[in-house]
mmCIF file of C-alpha atoms and ligand atoms in Angstrom:
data_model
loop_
_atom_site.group_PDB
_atom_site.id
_atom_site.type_symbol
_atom_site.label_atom_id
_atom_site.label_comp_id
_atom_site.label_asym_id
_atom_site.label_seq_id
_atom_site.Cartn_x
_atom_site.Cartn_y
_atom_site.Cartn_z
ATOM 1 C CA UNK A 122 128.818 80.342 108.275
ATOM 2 C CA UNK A 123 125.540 80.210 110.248
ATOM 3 C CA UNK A 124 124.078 76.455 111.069
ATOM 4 C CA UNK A 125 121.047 75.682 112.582
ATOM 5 C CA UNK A 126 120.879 71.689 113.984
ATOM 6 C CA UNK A 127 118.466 70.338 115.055
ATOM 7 C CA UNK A 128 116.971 72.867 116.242
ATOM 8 C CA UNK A 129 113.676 73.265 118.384
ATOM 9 C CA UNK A 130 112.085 75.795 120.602
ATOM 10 C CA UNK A 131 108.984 76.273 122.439
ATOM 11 C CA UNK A 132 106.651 78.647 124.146
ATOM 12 C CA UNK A 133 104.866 76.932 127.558
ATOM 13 C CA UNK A 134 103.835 73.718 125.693
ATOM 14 C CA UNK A 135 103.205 75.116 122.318
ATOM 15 C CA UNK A 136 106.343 73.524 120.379
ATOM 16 C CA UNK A 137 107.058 76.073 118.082
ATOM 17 C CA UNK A 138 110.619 75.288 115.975
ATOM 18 C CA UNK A 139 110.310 71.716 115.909
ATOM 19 C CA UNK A 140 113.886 69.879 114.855
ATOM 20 C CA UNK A 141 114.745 72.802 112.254
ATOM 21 C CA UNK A 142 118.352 72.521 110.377
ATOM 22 C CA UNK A 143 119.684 74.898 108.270
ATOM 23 C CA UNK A 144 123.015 76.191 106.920
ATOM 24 C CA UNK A 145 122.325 79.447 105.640
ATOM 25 C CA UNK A 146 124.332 80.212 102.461
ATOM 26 C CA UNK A 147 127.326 82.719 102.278
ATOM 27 C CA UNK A 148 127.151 85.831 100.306
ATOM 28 C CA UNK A 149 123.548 85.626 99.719
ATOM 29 C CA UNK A 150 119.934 86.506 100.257
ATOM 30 C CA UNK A 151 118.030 83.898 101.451
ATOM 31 C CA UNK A 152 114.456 85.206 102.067
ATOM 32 C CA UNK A 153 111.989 83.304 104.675
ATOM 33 C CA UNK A 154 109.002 83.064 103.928
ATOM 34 C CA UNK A 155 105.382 81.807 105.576
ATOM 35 C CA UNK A 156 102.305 82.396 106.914
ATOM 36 C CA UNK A 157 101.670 84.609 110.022
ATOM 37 C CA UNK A 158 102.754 82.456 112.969
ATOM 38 C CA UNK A 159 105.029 79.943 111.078
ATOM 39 C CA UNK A 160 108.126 80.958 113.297
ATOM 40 C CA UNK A 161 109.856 82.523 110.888
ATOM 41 C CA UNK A 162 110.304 85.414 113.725
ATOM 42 C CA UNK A 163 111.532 83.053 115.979
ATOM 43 C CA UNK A 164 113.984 81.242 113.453
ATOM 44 C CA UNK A 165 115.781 84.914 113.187
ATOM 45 C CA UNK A 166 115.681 85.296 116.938
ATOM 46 C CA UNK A 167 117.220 81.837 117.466
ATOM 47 C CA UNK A 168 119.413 82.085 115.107
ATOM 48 C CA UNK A 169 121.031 85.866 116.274
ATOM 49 C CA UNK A 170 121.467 84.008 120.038
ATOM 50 C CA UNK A 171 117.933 86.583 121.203
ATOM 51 C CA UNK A 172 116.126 83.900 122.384
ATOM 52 C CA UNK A 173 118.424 80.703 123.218
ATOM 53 C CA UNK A 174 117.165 77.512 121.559
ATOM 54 C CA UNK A 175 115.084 74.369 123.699
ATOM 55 C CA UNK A 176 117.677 72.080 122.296
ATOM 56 C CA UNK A 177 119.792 71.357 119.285
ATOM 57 C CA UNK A 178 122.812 74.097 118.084
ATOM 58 C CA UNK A 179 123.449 77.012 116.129
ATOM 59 C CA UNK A 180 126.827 77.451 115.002
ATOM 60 C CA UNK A 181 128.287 80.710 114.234
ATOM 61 C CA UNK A 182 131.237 80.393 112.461
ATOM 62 C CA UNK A 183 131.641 76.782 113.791
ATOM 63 C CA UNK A 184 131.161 77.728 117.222
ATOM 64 C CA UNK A 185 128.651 77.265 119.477
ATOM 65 C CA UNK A 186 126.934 80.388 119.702
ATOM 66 C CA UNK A 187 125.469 80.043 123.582
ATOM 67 C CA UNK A 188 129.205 80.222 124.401
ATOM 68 C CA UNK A 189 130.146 83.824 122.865
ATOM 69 C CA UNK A 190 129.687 87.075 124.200
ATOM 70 C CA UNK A 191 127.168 89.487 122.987
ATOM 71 C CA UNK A 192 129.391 91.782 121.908
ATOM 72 C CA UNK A 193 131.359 89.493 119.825
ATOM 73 C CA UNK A 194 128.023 88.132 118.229
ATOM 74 C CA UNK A 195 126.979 91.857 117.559
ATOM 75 C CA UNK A 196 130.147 92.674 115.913
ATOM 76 C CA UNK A 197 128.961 89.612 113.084
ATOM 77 C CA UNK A 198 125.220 89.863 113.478
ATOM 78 C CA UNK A 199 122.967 92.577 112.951
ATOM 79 C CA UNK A 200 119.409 91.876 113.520
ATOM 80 C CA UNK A 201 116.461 94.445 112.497
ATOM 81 C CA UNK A 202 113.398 92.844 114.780
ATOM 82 C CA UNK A 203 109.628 92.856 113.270
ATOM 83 C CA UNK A 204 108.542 95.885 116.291
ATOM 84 C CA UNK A 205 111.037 98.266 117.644
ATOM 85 C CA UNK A 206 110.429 99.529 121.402
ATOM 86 C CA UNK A 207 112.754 102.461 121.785
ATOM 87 C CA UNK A 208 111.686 104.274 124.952
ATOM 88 C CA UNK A 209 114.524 107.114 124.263
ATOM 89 C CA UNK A 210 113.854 110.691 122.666
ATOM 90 C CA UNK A 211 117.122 110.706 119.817
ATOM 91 C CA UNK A 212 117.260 111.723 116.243
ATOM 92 C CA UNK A 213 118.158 110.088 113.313
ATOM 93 C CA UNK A 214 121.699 110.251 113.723
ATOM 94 C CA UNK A 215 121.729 109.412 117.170
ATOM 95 C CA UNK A 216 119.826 106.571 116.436
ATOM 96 C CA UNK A 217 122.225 105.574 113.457
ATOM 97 C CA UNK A 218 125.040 105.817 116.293
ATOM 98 C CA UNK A 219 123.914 102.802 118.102
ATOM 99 C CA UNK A 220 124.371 100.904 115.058
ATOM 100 C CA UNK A 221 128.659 101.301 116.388
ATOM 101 C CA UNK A 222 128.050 100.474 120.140
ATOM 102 C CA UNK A 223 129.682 97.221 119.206
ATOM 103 C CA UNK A 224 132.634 98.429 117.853
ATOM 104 C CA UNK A 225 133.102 101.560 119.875
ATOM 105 C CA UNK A 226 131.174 100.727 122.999
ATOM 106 C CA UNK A 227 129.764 104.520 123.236
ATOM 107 C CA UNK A 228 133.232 105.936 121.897
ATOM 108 C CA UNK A 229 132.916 107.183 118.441
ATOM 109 C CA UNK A 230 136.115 107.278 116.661
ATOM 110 C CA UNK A 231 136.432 108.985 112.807
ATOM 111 C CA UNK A 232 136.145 105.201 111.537
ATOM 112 C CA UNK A 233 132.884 105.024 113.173
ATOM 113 C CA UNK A 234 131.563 108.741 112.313
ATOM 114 C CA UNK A 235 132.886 107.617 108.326
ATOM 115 C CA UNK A 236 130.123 104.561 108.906
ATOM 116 C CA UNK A 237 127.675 106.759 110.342
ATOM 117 C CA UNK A 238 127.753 109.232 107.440
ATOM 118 C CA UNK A 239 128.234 106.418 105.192
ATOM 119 C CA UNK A 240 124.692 104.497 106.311
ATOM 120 C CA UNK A 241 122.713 107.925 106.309
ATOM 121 C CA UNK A 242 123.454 108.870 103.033
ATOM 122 C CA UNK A 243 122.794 105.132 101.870
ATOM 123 C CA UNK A 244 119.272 105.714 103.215
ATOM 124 C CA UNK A 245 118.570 108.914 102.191
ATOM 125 C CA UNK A 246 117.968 110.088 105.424
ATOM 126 C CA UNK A 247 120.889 113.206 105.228
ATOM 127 C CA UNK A 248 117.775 115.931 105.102
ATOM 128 C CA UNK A 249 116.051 114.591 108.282
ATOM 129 C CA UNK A 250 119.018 113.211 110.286
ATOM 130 C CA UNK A 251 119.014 116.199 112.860
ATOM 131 C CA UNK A 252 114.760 115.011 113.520
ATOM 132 C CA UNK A 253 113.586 112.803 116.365
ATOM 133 C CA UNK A 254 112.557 109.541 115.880
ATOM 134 C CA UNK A 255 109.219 110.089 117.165
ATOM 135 C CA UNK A 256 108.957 113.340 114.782
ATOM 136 C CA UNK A 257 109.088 110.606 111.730
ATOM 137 C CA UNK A 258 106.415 108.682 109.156
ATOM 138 C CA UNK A 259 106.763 104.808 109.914
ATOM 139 C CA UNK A 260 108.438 104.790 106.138
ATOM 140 C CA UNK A 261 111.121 106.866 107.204
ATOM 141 C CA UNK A 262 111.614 105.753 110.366
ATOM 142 C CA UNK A 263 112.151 102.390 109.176
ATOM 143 C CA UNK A 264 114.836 103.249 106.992
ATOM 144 C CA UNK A 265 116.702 104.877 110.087
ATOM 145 C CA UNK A 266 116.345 101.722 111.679
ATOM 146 C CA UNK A 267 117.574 100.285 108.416
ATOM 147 C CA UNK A 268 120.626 102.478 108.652
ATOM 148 C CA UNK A 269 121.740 101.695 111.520
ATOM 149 C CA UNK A 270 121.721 97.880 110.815
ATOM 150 C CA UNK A 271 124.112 98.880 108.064
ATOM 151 C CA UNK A 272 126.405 101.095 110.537
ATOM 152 C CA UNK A 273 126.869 97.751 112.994
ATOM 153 C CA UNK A 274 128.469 96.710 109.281
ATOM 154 C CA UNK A 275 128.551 93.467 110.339
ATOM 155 C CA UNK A 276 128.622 89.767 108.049
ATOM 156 C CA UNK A 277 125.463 88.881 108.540
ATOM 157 C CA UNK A 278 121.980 90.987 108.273
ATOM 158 C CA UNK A 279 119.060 89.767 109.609
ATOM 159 C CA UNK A 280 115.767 91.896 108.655
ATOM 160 C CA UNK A 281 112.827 90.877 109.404
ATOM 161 C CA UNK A 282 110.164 92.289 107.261
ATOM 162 C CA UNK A 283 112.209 95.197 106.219
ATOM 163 C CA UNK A 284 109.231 96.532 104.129
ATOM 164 C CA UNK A 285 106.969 97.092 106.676
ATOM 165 C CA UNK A 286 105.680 100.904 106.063
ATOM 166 C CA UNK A 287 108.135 101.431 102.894
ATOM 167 C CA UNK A 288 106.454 102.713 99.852
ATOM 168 C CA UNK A 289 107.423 101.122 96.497
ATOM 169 C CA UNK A 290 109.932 103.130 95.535
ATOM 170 C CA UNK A 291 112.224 102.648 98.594
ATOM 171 C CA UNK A 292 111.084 98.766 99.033
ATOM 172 C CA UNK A 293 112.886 98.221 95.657
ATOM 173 C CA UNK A 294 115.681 100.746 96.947
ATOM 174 C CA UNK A 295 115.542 98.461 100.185
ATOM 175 C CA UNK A 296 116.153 95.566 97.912
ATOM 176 C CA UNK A 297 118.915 96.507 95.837
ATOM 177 C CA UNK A 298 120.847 97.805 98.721
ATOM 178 C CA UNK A 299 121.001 94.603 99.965
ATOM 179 C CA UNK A 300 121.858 92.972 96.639
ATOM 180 C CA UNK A 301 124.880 95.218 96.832
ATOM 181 C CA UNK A 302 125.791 94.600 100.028
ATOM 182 C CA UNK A 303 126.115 91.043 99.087
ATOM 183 C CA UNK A 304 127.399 91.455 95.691
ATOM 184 C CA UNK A 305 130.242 94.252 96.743
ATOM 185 C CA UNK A 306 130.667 93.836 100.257
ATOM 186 C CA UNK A 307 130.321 90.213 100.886
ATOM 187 C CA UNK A 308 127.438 90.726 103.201
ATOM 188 C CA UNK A 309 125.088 87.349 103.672
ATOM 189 C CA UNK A 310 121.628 88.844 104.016
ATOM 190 C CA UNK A 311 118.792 86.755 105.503
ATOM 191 C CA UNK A 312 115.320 88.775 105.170
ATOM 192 C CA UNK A 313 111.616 88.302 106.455
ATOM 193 C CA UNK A 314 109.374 88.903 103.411
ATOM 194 C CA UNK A 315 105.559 88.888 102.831
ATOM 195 C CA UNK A 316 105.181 89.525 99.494
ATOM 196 C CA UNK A 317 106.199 86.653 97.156
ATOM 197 C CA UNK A 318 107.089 89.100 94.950
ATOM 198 C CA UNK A 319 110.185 90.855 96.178
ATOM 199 C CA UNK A 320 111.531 87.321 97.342
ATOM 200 C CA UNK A 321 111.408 85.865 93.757
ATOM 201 C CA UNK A 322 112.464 89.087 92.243
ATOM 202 C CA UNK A 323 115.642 89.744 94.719
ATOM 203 C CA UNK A 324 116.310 86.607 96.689
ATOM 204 C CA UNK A 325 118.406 84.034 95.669
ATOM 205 C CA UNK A 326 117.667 81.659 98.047
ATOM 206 C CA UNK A 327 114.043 81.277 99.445
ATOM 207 C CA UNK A 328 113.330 79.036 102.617
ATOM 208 C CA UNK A 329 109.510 78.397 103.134
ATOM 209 C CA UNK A 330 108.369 77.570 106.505
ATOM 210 C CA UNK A 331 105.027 76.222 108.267
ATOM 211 C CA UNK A 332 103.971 74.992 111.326
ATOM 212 C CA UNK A 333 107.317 75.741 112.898
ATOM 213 C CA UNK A 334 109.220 73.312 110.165
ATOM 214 C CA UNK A 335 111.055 74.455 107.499
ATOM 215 C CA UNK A 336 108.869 72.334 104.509
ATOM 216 C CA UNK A 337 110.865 73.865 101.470
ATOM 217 C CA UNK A 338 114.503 75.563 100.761
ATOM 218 C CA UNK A 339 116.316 75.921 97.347
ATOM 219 C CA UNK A 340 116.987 78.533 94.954
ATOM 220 C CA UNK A 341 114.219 81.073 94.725
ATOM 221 C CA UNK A 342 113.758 80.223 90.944
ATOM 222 C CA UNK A 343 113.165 76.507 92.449
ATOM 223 C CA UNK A 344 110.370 77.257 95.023
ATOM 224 C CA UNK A 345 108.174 79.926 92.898
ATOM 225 C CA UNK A 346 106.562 77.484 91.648
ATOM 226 C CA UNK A 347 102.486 77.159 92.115
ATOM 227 C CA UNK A 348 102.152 73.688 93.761
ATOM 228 C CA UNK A 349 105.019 74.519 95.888
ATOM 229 C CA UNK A 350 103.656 77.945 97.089
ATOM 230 C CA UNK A 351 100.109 76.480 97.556
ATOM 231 C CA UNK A 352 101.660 73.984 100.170
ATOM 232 C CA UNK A 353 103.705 76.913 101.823
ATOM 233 C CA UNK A 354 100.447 79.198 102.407
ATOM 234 C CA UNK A 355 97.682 77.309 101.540
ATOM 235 C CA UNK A 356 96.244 79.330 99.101
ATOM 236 C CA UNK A 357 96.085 79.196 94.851
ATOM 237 C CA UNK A 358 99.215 80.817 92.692
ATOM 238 C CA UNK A 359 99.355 81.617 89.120
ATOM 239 C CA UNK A 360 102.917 82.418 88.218
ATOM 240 C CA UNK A 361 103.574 84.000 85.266
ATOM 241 C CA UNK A 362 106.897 84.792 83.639
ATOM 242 C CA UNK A 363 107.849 88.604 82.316
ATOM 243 C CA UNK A 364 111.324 88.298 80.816
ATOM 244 C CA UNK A 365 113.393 86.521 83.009
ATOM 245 C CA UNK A 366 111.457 87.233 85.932
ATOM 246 C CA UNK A 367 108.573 85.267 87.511
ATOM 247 C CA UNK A 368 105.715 87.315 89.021
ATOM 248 C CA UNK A 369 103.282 85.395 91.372
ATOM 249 C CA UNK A 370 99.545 86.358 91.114
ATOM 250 C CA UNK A 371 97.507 85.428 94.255
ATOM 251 C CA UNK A 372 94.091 87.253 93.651
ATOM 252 C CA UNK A 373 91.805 86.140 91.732
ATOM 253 C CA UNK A 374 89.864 88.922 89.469
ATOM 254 C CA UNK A 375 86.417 89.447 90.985
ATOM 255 C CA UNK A 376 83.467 88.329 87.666
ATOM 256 C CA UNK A 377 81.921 91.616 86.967
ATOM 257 C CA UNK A 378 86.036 93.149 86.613
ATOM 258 C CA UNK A 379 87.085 90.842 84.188
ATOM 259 C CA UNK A 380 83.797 91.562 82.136
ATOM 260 C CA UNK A 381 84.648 94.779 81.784
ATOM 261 C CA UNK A 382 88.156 94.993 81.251
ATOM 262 C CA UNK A 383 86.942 92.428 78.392
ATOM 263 C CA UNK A 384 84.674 95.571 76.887
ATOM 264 C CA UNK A 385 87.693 98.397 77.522
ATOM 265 C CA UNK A 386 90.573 95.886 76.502
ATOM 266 C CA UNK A 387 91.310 96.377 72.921
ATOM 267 C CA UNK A 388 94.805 94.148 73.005
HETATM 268 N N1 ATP B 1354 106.627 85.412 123.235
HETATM 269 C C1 ATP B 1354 105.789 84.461 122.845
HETATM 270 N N2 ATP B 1354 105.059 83.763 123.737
HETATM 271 C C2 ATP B 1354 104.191 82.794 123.322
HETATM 272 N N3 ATP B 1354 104.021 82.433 122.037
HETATM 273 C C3 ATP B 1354 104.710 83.096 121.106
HETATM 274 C C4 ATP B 1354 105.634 84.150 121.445
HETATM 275 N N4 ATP B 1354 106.178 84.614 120.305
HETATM 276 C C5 ATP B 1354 105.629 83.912 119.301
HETATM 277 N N5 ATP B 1354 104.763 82.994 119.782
HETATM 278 C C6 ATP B 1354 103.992 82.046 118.976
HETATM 279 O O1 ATP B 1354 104.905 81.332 118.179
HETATM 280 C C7 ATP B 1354 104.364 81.100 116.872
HETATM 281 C C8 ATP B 1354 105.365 81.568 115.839
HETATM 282 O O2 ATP B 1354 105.506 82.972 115.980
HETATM 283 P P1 ATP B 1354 106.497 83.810 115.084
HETATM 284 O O3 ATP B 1354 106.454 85.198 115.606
HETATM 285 O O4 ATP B 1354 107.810 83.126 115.039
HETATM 286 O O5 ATP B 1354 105.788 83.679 113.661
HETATM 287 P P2 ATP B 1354 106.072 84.441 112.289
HETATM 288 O O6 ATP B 1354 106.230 83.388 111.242
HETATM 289 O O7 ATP B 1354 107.174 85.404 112.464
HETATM 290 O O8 ATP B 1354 104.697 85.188 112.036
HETATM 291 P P3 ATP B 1354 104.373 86.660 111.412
HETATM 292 O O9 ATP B 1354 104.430 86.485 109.922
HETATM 293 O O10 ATP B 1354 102.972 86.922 111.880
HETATM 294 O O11 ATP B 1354 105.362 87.641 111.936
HETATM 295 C C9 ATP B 1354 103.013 81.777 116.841
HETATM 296 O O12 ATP B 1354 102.015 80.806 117.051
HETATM 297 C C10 ATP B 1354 103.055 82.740 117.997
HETATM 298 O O13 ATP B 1354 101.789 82.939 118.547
HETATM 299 MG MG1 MG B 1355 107.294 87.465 112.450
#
């Protein structure tokens, strides 16, 4: 279990968590959600131990998570940050490896190798795994980032905006993986999402932030809802339903569109 208490945090003067408490729910996907700058980057960094909180407590587990050691917070937490910086020249695979460092600590055994294997197939990545990193579209390097989030194989996943530079077809891969990893493997998945639309499709919990508060949390079928959503970003929602699903529309048709979709649309 991962609880946030009280929890606050600040840059210079500029408060930016102020008094945020959470218990973030086993076995599921809670997606965060918020406009640019709402500290939803800084609730995942908090909450992993990457930045340490002004005041209040995160418990990991029950325990204080100041007081554990990096590695033993690794071997639970995986975190996939908003930028990478990777100074190194590696490939794929190499890349993938580091996703073990806390379980080996640079000594692969064949448990480790079977993860490694296990994570680049999961992406897709088995054609380009001999490539560098730097040799890669940002789609594909992504997803080797991805992988080796799910080689750490750890309880927890933090991703934060996952999506960034995934086409369509692997953002809804992206998305069921994780709903398997939950739904087979136990994992508890907390994700970073922009569009609307992939957390009410995929998440089961959503928890809306603003101004460094969290201002909504519940199931996601709870918070896509239009008033709700037009407090969370300030802008106007129509949600409509298509079978069991409800898809958020957030643009509004421009006049001279709609006219003549009117004159084409025979339905
Ligand atoms: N290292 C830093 N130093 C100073 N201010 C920072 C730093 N990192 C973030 N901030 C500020 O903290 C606030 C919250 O930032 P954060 O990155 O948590 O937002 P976010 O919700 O993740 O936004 P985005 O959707 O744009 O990624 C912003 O006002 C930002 O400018
Ligand atoms: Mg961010």
């Amino acid at each position: 279990m991962i609880e946030l208490k009280q929890v606050s945090q600040a840059y210079g003067t500029q408060d930016i968590l102020k008094n945020v408490s959470l218990k973030i729910k086993e076995k599921r996907i809670t997606a965060l959600v918020g406009a640019n700058g709402a500290g939803k980057t800084t609730l995942l960094n908090v909450a992993a131990n990457l930045i340490p909180a002004k005041s209040g407590q995160v418990l990991l587990d029950g325990r204080d998570i100041c007081q554990m050691e990096t590695i033993e917070i690794a071997r639970k937490i995986a975190i996939l940050k908003q930028t990478q910086h990777l100074s190194m020249r590696i490939t794929v695979q190499e890349l993938v490896a580091f996703g073990r460092y806390p379980h080996s600590k640079g000594r692969l055994k064949s448990a480790d190798e079977t993860k490694i294997r296990e994570a680049i197939a999961y992406m897709d990545l088995e054609n380009i795994k001999e490539k560098f990193i730097d040799e890669l579209s940002g789609g594909q390097r992504q997803r080797a980032y991805i992988a080796m989030i799910l080689a750490q194989d750890t309880r927890y996943v933090f991703l934060d905006e996952p999506l960034n530079n995934l086409d369509i077809k692997y953002s809804v891969e992206m998305m069921t993986i994780l709903q398997k990893l939950v739904q087979e493997l136990d994992k508890t998945v907390i994700i970073v999402l922009h569009d609307i639309n992939f957390a009410a499709a995929f998440a089961d919990e959503i928890v809306a932030m603003k101004g460094g508060e969290i201002i909504r949390e519940g199931p996601a079928e709870s918070i896509i809802d239009g008033e709700t959503l037009k407090d969370v970003f300030d802008h106007e929602f129509h949600i409509i339903r298509v079978g069991e699903r409800k898809v958020c529309v957030y643009f509004q048709p421009q006049p001279d569109r709609e006219i003549k979709r009117s004159k084409d649309c025979f339905i």
